Coordinates of C-alpha atoms and ligand atoms in Angstrom, one line a residue:
M1 CA 151.6 89.7 29.8
N2 CA 153.4 90.8 26.7
Q3 CA 151.8 90.7 23.2
L4 CA 153.0 87.2 22.4
D5 CA 151.6 85.9 25.7
T6 CA 148.2 87.5 24.9
L7 CA 148.2 85.9 21.5
R8 CA 149.0 82.5 23.0
A9 CA 146.2 82.9 25.5
E10 CA 143.8 83.7 22.6
L11 CA 145.0 80.6 20.8
R12 CA 144.1 78.5 23.9
L13 CA 140.7 80.2 23.9
L14 CA 140.2 79.0 20.3
D15 CA 141.0 75.4 21.5
A16 CA 138.6 75.7 24.4
A17 CA 135.8 76.8 22.1
F18 CA 136.6 74.1 19.5
L19 CA 137.4 76.8 17.1
R20 CA 141.0 76.1 16.3
R21 CA 141.4 75.2 12.6
T22 CA 143.9 72.7 11.2
R23 CA 144.9 71.8 7.6
R24 CA 145.2 68.4 6.1
N25 CA 148.0 67.7 3.7
N26 CA 146.5 65.7 0.8
A27 CA 148.9 63.5 -1.2
L28 CA 146.5 63.3 -4.1
P29 CA 145.1 65.9 -6.6
C30 CA 141.7 67.4 -5.9
A31 CA 139.2 64.5 -6.4
P32 CA 136.7 62.5 -4.4
H33 CA 139.6 60.2 -3.3
A34 CA 142.1 61.8 -1.0
R35 CA 145.1 60.5 0.9
I36 CA 146.0 62.0 4.2
D37 CA 149.0 60.7 6.2
G38 CA 148.8 57.5 4.2
R39 CA 145.1 57.0 4.8
D40 CA 142.6 56.8 1.9
L41 CA 139.5 58.9 2.4
L42 CA 136.3 59.6 0.4
A43 CA 136.0 63.4 0.3
F44 CA 132.9 65.6 0.2
C45 CA 134.6 68.9 0.8
S46 CA 135.7 70.6 -2.4
N47 CA 134.0 73.2 -4.6
D48 CA 135.2 71.3 -7.7
Y49 CA 131.5 70.7 -8.6
L50 CA 132.0 69.5 -12.1
G51 CA 135.1 67.4 -11.3
L52 CA 137.3 69.5 -13.6
A53 CA 140.2 70.2 -11.2
S54 CA 142.0 67.0 -12.0
E55 CA 140.5 66.6 -15.5
P56 CA 143.5 65.5 -17.7
A57 CA 142.5 67.7 -20.6
L58 CA 142.8 70.8 -18.3
A59 CA 146.1 69.7 -16.9
A60 CA 147.3 69.3 -20.5
A61 CA 145.9 72.8 -21.4
L62 CA 147.8 74.2 -18.4
A63 CA 151.0 72.6 -19.5
E64 CA 150.5 73.8 -23.1
G65 CA 149.7 77.3 -21.7
A66 CA 153.0 77.2 -19.7
A67 CA 155.0 76.1 -22.7
R68 CA 153.5 78.9 -24.8
W69 CA 153.3 81.7 -22.2
G70 CA 155.9 80.8 -19.6
S71 CA 155.3 80.9 -15.9
G72 CA 154.6 84.5 -14.9
A73 CA 153.0 87.7 -16.1
G74 CA 156.0 89.9 -15.0
A75 CA 154.0 93.0 -14.2
S76 CA 150.5 94.3 -13.3
H77 CA 147.9 94.3 -16.1
L78 CA 147.9 98.1 -16.7
V79 CA 151.7 98.3 -16.9
S80 CA 152.9 95.4 -19.1
G81 CA 151.5 92.2 -17.6
H82 CA 148.4 91.8 -19.8
Y83 CA 148.4 89.2 -22.6
E84 CA 146.4 88.3 -25.7
V85 CA 145.2 85.1 -24.2
Q86 CA 143.8 87.0 -21.2
Q87 CA 142.0 89.4 -23.6
Q88 CA 140.5 86.3 -25.3
L89 CA 139.5 84.9 -22.0
E90 CA 137.7 88.1 -21.0
A91 CA 135.8 88.2 -24.4
R92 CA 134.9 84.5 -24.0
L93 CA 133.6 85.0 -20.4
A94 CA 131.5 88.1 -21.4
A95 CA 129.9 86.2 -24.3
F96 CA 129.3 83.1 -22.1
V97 CA 127.5 84.9 -19.3
G98 CA 125.8 87.3 -21.8
C99 CA 127.4 90.6 -20.8
E100 CA 129.1 93.3 -22.9
R101 CA 132.5 93.0 -21.2
A102 CA 134.4 91.1 -18.5
L103 CA 137.4 91.9 -16.3
Y104 CA 139.6 88.9 -15.2
F105 CA 141.0 88.9 -11.6
S106 CA 143.5 86.7 -9.9
T107 CA 141.0 85.6 -7.3
G108 CA 137.4 86.0 -6.3
Y109 CA 138.5 87.5 -3.0
M110 CA 140.4 90.2 -4.9
A111 CA 137.4 90.8 -7.2
N112 CA 134.9 91.2 -4.4
S113 CA 137.1 93.2 -2.0
G114 CA 138.2 95.5 -4.9
V115 CA 135.0 96.1 -6.9
I116 CA 132.8 97.3 -4.0
P117 CA 135.2 100.2 -3.1
A118 CA 135.4 101.1 -6.8
L119 CA 131.6 101.6 -6.9
V120 CA 130.9 103.3 -3.6
G121 CA 132.8 105.4 -1.0
R122 CA 132.5 107.5 2.0
G123 CA 129.0 109.0 2.3
D124 CA 127.5 106.2 0.1
A125 CA 125.6 103.1 1.3
V126 CA 126.0 99.4 0.9
F127 CA 123.1 96.9 1.6
A128 CA 124.2 93.4 2.1
D129 CA 122.7 90.0 3.0
R130 CA 124.0 89.0 6.5
L131 CA 125.3 85.7 5.1
N132 CA 127.4 87.1 2.3
H133 CA 130.9 85.8 1.8
A134 CA 133.7 87.3 3.9
S135 CA 135.3 88.9 0.8
L136 CA 132.2 90.9 0.2
V137 CA 132.2 92.0 3.8
D138 CA 135.8 93.1 3.5
G139 CA 135.0 95.0 0.3
M140 CA 132.3 96.9 2.2
L141 CA 134.7 97.7 5.0
L142 CA 137.3 98.9 2.6
S143 CA 134.8 101.2 0.8
R144 CA 134.1 103.2 3.9
A145 CA 130.5 103.4 2.8
S146 CA 127.8 103.0 5.5
M147 CA 126.9 99.3 5.9
H148 CA 123.4 98.0 6.1
R149 CA 123.3 94.3 6.6
Y150 CA 119.8 92.8 6.2
P151 CA 118.7 89.4 7.7
H152 CA 119.3 86.5 5.3
L153 CA 117.0 86.8 2.2
D154 CA 114.7 89.4 4.0
L155 CA 113.7 91.7 1.2
T156 CA 111.2 93.5 3.4
A157 CA 114.0 94.5 5.7
L158 CA 116.1 95.5 2.7
E159 CA 113.3 97.6 1.3
R160 CA 112.9 99.4 4.6
M161 CA 116.7 100.2 4.7
L162 CA 116.6 101.5 1.1
V163 CA 113.6 103.7 1.8
A164 CA 115.4 105.2 4.8
S165 CA 118.6 105.9 2.9
T166 CA 119.5 109.3 1.6
A167 CA 123.0 108.2 0.3
P168 CA 123.8 109.6 -3.1
R169 CA 125.2 106.2 -4.4
K170 CA 123.7 102.9 -3.3
L171 CA 124.9 99.3 -3.8
I172 CA 123.0 96.1 -3.0
V173 CA 125.4 93.1 -2.6
T174 CA 124.5 89.5 -2.5
D175 CA 125.9 86.0 -2.9
A176 CA 123.8 84.2 -5.7
V177 CA 124.3 80.8 -4.0
F178 CA 125.2 81.1 -0.3
S179 CA 128.4 79.2 0.3
M180 CA 127.6 77.6 3.7
D181 CA 123.8 77.1 3.1
G182 CA 123.5 76.3 -0.6
D183 CA 120.3 78.3 -1.0
L184 CA 119.8 81.0 -3.6
A185 CA 119.1 84.7 -3.4
P186 CA 115.9 86.0 -5.2
L187 CA 117.8 87.7 -8.0
A188 CA 114.9 89.1 -10.0
E189 CA 113.3 90.7 -6.9
L190 CA 116.7 92.2 -5.9
L191 CA 117.1 93.7 -9.3
A192 CA 113.6 95.2 -9.1
L193 CA 114.5 96.9 -5.8
A194 CA 117.8 98.1 -7.3
E195 CA 115.8 99.7 -10.2
R196 CA 113.2 101.2 -7.8
F197 CA 115.9 102.8 -5.6
D198 CA 118.4 103.6 -8.3
A199 CA 121.0 101.3 -6.8
W200 CA 123.8 99.1 -8.2
L201 CA 123.4 95.3 -7.8
L202 CA 126.5 93.2 -7.3
I203 CA 125.9 89.4 -7.5
D204 CA 128.6 87.1 -6.5
D205 CA 128.0 83.8 -8.3
A206 CA 131.0 81.9 -7.0
H207 CA 129.0 78.7 -6.5
G208 CA 126.5 79.1 -9.4
F209 CA 128.9 79.7 -12.3
G210 CA 129.4 76.4 -14.2
V211 CA 126.6 74.7 -12.3
L212 CA 123.4 76.7 -12.7
G213 CA 121.6 78.1 -15.8
P214 CA 121.8 76.9 -19.4
Q215 CA 125.2 75.4 -20.2
G216 CA 126.3 76.4 -16.7
R217 CA 126.2 80.1 -17.5
G218 CA 125.3 80.9 -13.9
A219 CA 122.6 82.0 -11.5
V220 CA 122.0 85.3 -13.3
A221 CA 121.4 83.5 -16.7
E222 CA 119.1 81.1 -14.9
A223 CA 117.1 84.0 -13.5
G224 CA 117.0 85.6 -16.9
I225 CA 117.8 89.1 -15.7
A226 CA 119.9 91.8 -17.3
S227 CA 120.5 95.5 -16.6
W228 CA 123.4 98.0 -16.7
R229 CA 123.0 98.1 -12.9
L230 CA 124.0 94.5 -12.6
I231 CA 127.6 93.5 -11.9
Q232 CA 128.2 89.8 -11.8
I233 CA 131.2 88.2 -10.2
G234 CA 132.1 84.7 -11.1
T235 CA 135.0 82.6 -9.8
L236 CA 137.2 80.2 -11.7
G237 CA 138.7 78.1 -9.0
K238 CA 135.5 76.3 -8.1
A239 CA 133.4 74.6 -10.9
A240 CA 135.9 75.9 -13.5
G241 CA 138.6 73.8 -11.7
V242 CA 141.4 76.3 -12.2
S243 CA 141.9 79.7 -10.5
G244 CA 140.8 83.3 -10.8
A245 CA 137.6 85.3 -11.1
F246 CA 135.9 87.8 -13.3
A247 CA 133.5 90.7 -13.1
T248 CA 131.0 91.2 -16.0
G249 CA 128.6 93.9 -16.8
Q250 CA 127.9 96.8 -19.1
A251 CA 131.0 97.9 -21.0
D252 CA 131.5 101.4 -19.4
V253 CA 130.9 99.9 -16.0
I254 CA 133.7 97.4 -16.6
E255 CA 135.9 100.1 -18.0
W256 CA 135.4 102.1 -14.8
L257 CA 136.3 99.0 -12.7
M258 CA 139.5 98.6 -14.7
Q259 CA 140.4 102.2 -14.0
K260 CA 139.5 102.2 -10.3
T261 CA 139.7 98.7 -8.7
R262 CA 142.8 98.7 -6.6
T263 CA 143.0 94.9 -6.3
Y264 CA 143.2 94.8 -10.1
I265 CA 145.6 97.7 -10.6
F266 CA 148.2 97.1 -7.8
T267 CA 148.9 93.4 -8.2
T268 CA 151.0 91.3 -10.6
G269 CA 148.8 89.8 -13.3
A270 CA 148.0 86.1 -13.0
P271 CA 150.2 83.8 -15.1
P272 CA 148.8 83.9 -18.7
A273 CA 149.1 80.1 -18.8
L274 CA 146.1 80.0 -16.5
A275 CA 144.0 81.9 -19.0
H276 CA 145.0 79.3 -21.6
A277 CA 143.7 76.5 -19.3
L278 CA 140.6 78.6 -18.5
L279 CA 139.6 78.8 -22.2
A280 CA 139.7 75.0 -22.2
S281 CA 137.7 74.9 -19.0
L282 CA 135.0 77.1 -20.4
A283 CA 134.6 74.8 -23.4
L284 CA 134.2 71.9 -21.0
I285 CA 131.6 73.8 -18.9
E286 CA 129.7 74.9 -22.0
H287 CA 129.5 71.3 -23.2
G288 CA 129.1 69.8 -19.7
D289 CA 125.4 69.0 -19.5
D290 CA 126.3 65.4 -18.8
R291 CA 128.3 66.5 -15.7
R292 CA 125.5 68.8 -14.5
E293 CA 122.9 66.1 -15.0
R294 CA 125.0 63.6 -13.0
L295 CA 125.5 66.2 -10.2
A296 CA 121.7 66.8 -10.1
H297 CA 121.1 63.1 -9.9
L298 CA 123.6 62.7 -7.0
I299 CA 122.0 65.7 -5.1
D300 CA 118.6 64.0 -5.4
R301 CA 120.0 60.7 -4.3
L302 CA 121.5 62.1 -1.2
Q303 CA 118.3 63.9 -0.3
T304 CA 116.2 60.8 -0.6
R305 CA 118.6 58.5 1.1
L306 CA 119.3 60.6 4.2
R307 CA 116.9 60.0 7.1
L308 CA 117.8 62.5 9.8
Q309 CA 115.8 63.5 12.8
R310 CA 118.0 65.4 15.3
W311 CA 120.2 67.0 12.6
T312 CA 118.7 68.9 9.7
L313 CA 119.6 68.8 6.0
L314 CA 119.2 72.4 5.0
P315 CA 117.0 73.0 2.0
S316 CA 119.2 73.4 -1.0
R317 CA 119.1 72.4 -4.7
T318 CA 122.8 73.1 -5.3
P319 CA 125.8 70.8 -4.7
I320 CA 126.2 72.4 -1.3
Q321 CA 124.1 70.2 1.1
P322 CA 124.7 71.3 4.7
V323 CA 123.7 69.1 7.6
Q324 CA 123.0 71.5 10.5
V325 CA 124.0 70.1 13.9
G326 CA 124.0 73.3 16.0
D327 CA 126.6 72.8 18.7
N328 CA 130.3 73.3 17.8
A329 CA 131.6 70.3 19.8
E330 CA 128.9 68.0 18.4
A331 CA 129.6 69.1 14.8
L332 CA 133.3 68.4 15.4
A333 CA 132.5 65.0 17.0
L334 CA 130.4 64.1 13.9
A335 CA 133.1 65.2 11.5
R336 CA 135.6 63.1 13.5
A337 CA 133.4 60.0 13.5
L338 CA 133.0 60.3 9.7
W339 CA 136.7 60.7 9.4
N340 CA 137.2 57.5 11.4
D341 CA 134.9 55.8 8.9
G342 CA 137.0 57.1 6.0
L343 CA 134.8 60.0 5.1
W344 CA 136.1 63.5 4.9
V345 CA 133.4 66.1 5.4
P346 CA 134.3 69.5 7.0
A347 CA 132.6 70.8 10.1
I348 CA 131.9 74.5 9.6
R349 CA 131.8 76.6 12.8
P350 CA 131.5 80.3 13.8
P351 CA 132.7 82.8 12.6
T352 CA 132.2 81.2 9.2
V353 CA 128.5 80.5 10.1
P354 CA 126.3 82.2 12.8
V355 CA 126.8 81.0 16.4
G356 CA 124.6 78.0 17.2
T357 CA 124.4 76.8 13.6
A358 CA 127.6 74.7 13.3
R359 CA 127.2 72.2 10.5
L360 CA 128.7 69.6 8.2
R361 CA 129.1 71.1 4.8
I362 CA 128.7 68.3 2.3
S363 CA 129.5 69.2 -1.2
L364 CA 128.9 66.9 -4.1
T365 CA 130.7 66.8 -7.4
A366 CA 130.1 65.2 -10.8
A367 CA 133.1 63.0 -10.0
H368 CA 131.3 61.3 -7.1
T369 CA 129.5 58.0 -7.8
E370 CA 126.2 56.7 -6.6
A371 CA 128.0 54.3 -4.3
D372 CA 130.0 57.2 -2.8
V373 CA 126.8 59.1 -2.0
D374 CA 125.1 56.0 -0.6
R375 CA 128.1 55.4 1.7
L376 CA 127.9 58.9 3.0
A377 CA 124.1 58.9 3.6
D378 CA 124.1 55.4 5.2
T379 CA 127.0 56.4 7.6
L380 CA 125.3 59.7 8.6
N381 CA 122.0 57.8 9.2
R382 CA 123.8 55.4 11.5
L383 CA 125.9 58.0 13.3
E384 CA 122.8 60.1 14.2
G385 CA 121.7 57.3 16.5
A386 CA 125.2 56.5 17.8
L387 CA 126.7 59.8 18.7
Ligands
PLP401 C1 135.2 81.1 -2.7 C2 134.3 82.4 -2.7 C3 134.9 83.6 -3.1 C4 136.4 83.8 -3.2 O1 136.8 83.3 -4.5 P1 138.3 82.8 -4.6 O2 138.6 82.8 -6.0 O3 138.4 81.5 -3.9 O4 139.1 83.9 -3.9 C5 134.0 84.7 -3.2 N1 132.7 84.6 -2.9 C6 132.2 83.4 -2.6 C7 130.7 83.4 -2.3 C8 132.9 82.3 -2.4 O5 132.4 81.1 -2.0

């Protein structure tokens, strides 16, 4: 067998294990109503929690930004591809989350995979929740620091690992809201451990920014914690409805990240038009209590209306409301049955989630209606008896 044959055999193995992924081509913008191959579907699969991705005011801001700033940055930030509007965005982001300074990245994946190697290297140690996002895992691997992955939310295990470590530089890394479970990390307790063991604490708030805390300032603002040890990552393609990410923290820490983060330094800057749109998005987030209230109401409605016995709605107070099914094939069958009923909810399988915990990942947005949520809950209740 040559290498191509080996690769084809492995693709067939993915099919056999129900792990082959496909993409759908949506004919409509990101919103609860999707159109796939001419069919209308009600979608519960985006991270557009506040319904901003197709907000006309943001599309207008993006067009205005493009008219003002053109289409591209032309170079990396530290050469000549950095613009006033991006400087304004960073200042606005820092003030919004309550930190001294912010650094704007093209994507959350780049922020996470770059910031970790800027903080720790060979001979150092990273301590990470087992369910952290893949971009954080890749950042650990790139750093060459020794990796200590603790069971999900298990602070006793984390403490044992910290006690045993003699590494000169230590970094604790966690998602604030876990992307496939919707639950929250105990941020104050993690910071207390970081203080006790002289470690950095990196919190990835991809799913909390815009949704949690006063005015949507995020999970860290909600927890009411602050420290020079704390580096917060937020992403701007989820609740913010555009694209990009940022790291915030103490000013010298952010200066260090700007000097050392390879995914910041060695890439063309994001189009400045995006920063123009993001400034408009931040204003909508800040004044978006009505959207957040609507979202909270829909989450509550789904939880009260679902009556599942065999499957489990995982405990979560965030817009991520996973229904754990367990078996890959059954999760896929459920997603397919929903699809046939006009409902688009993704089945999430290993390696995205641990083996044996395949699930439907329902995500709610402020753009859904009560009727949308009722339709989903009623269909799931019915399918549990029918599948
Ligand atoms: C989506 C996500 C990222 C990556 O952010 P992008 O801007 O989409 O690259 C990082 N961390 C978590 C927890 C995420 O869910």
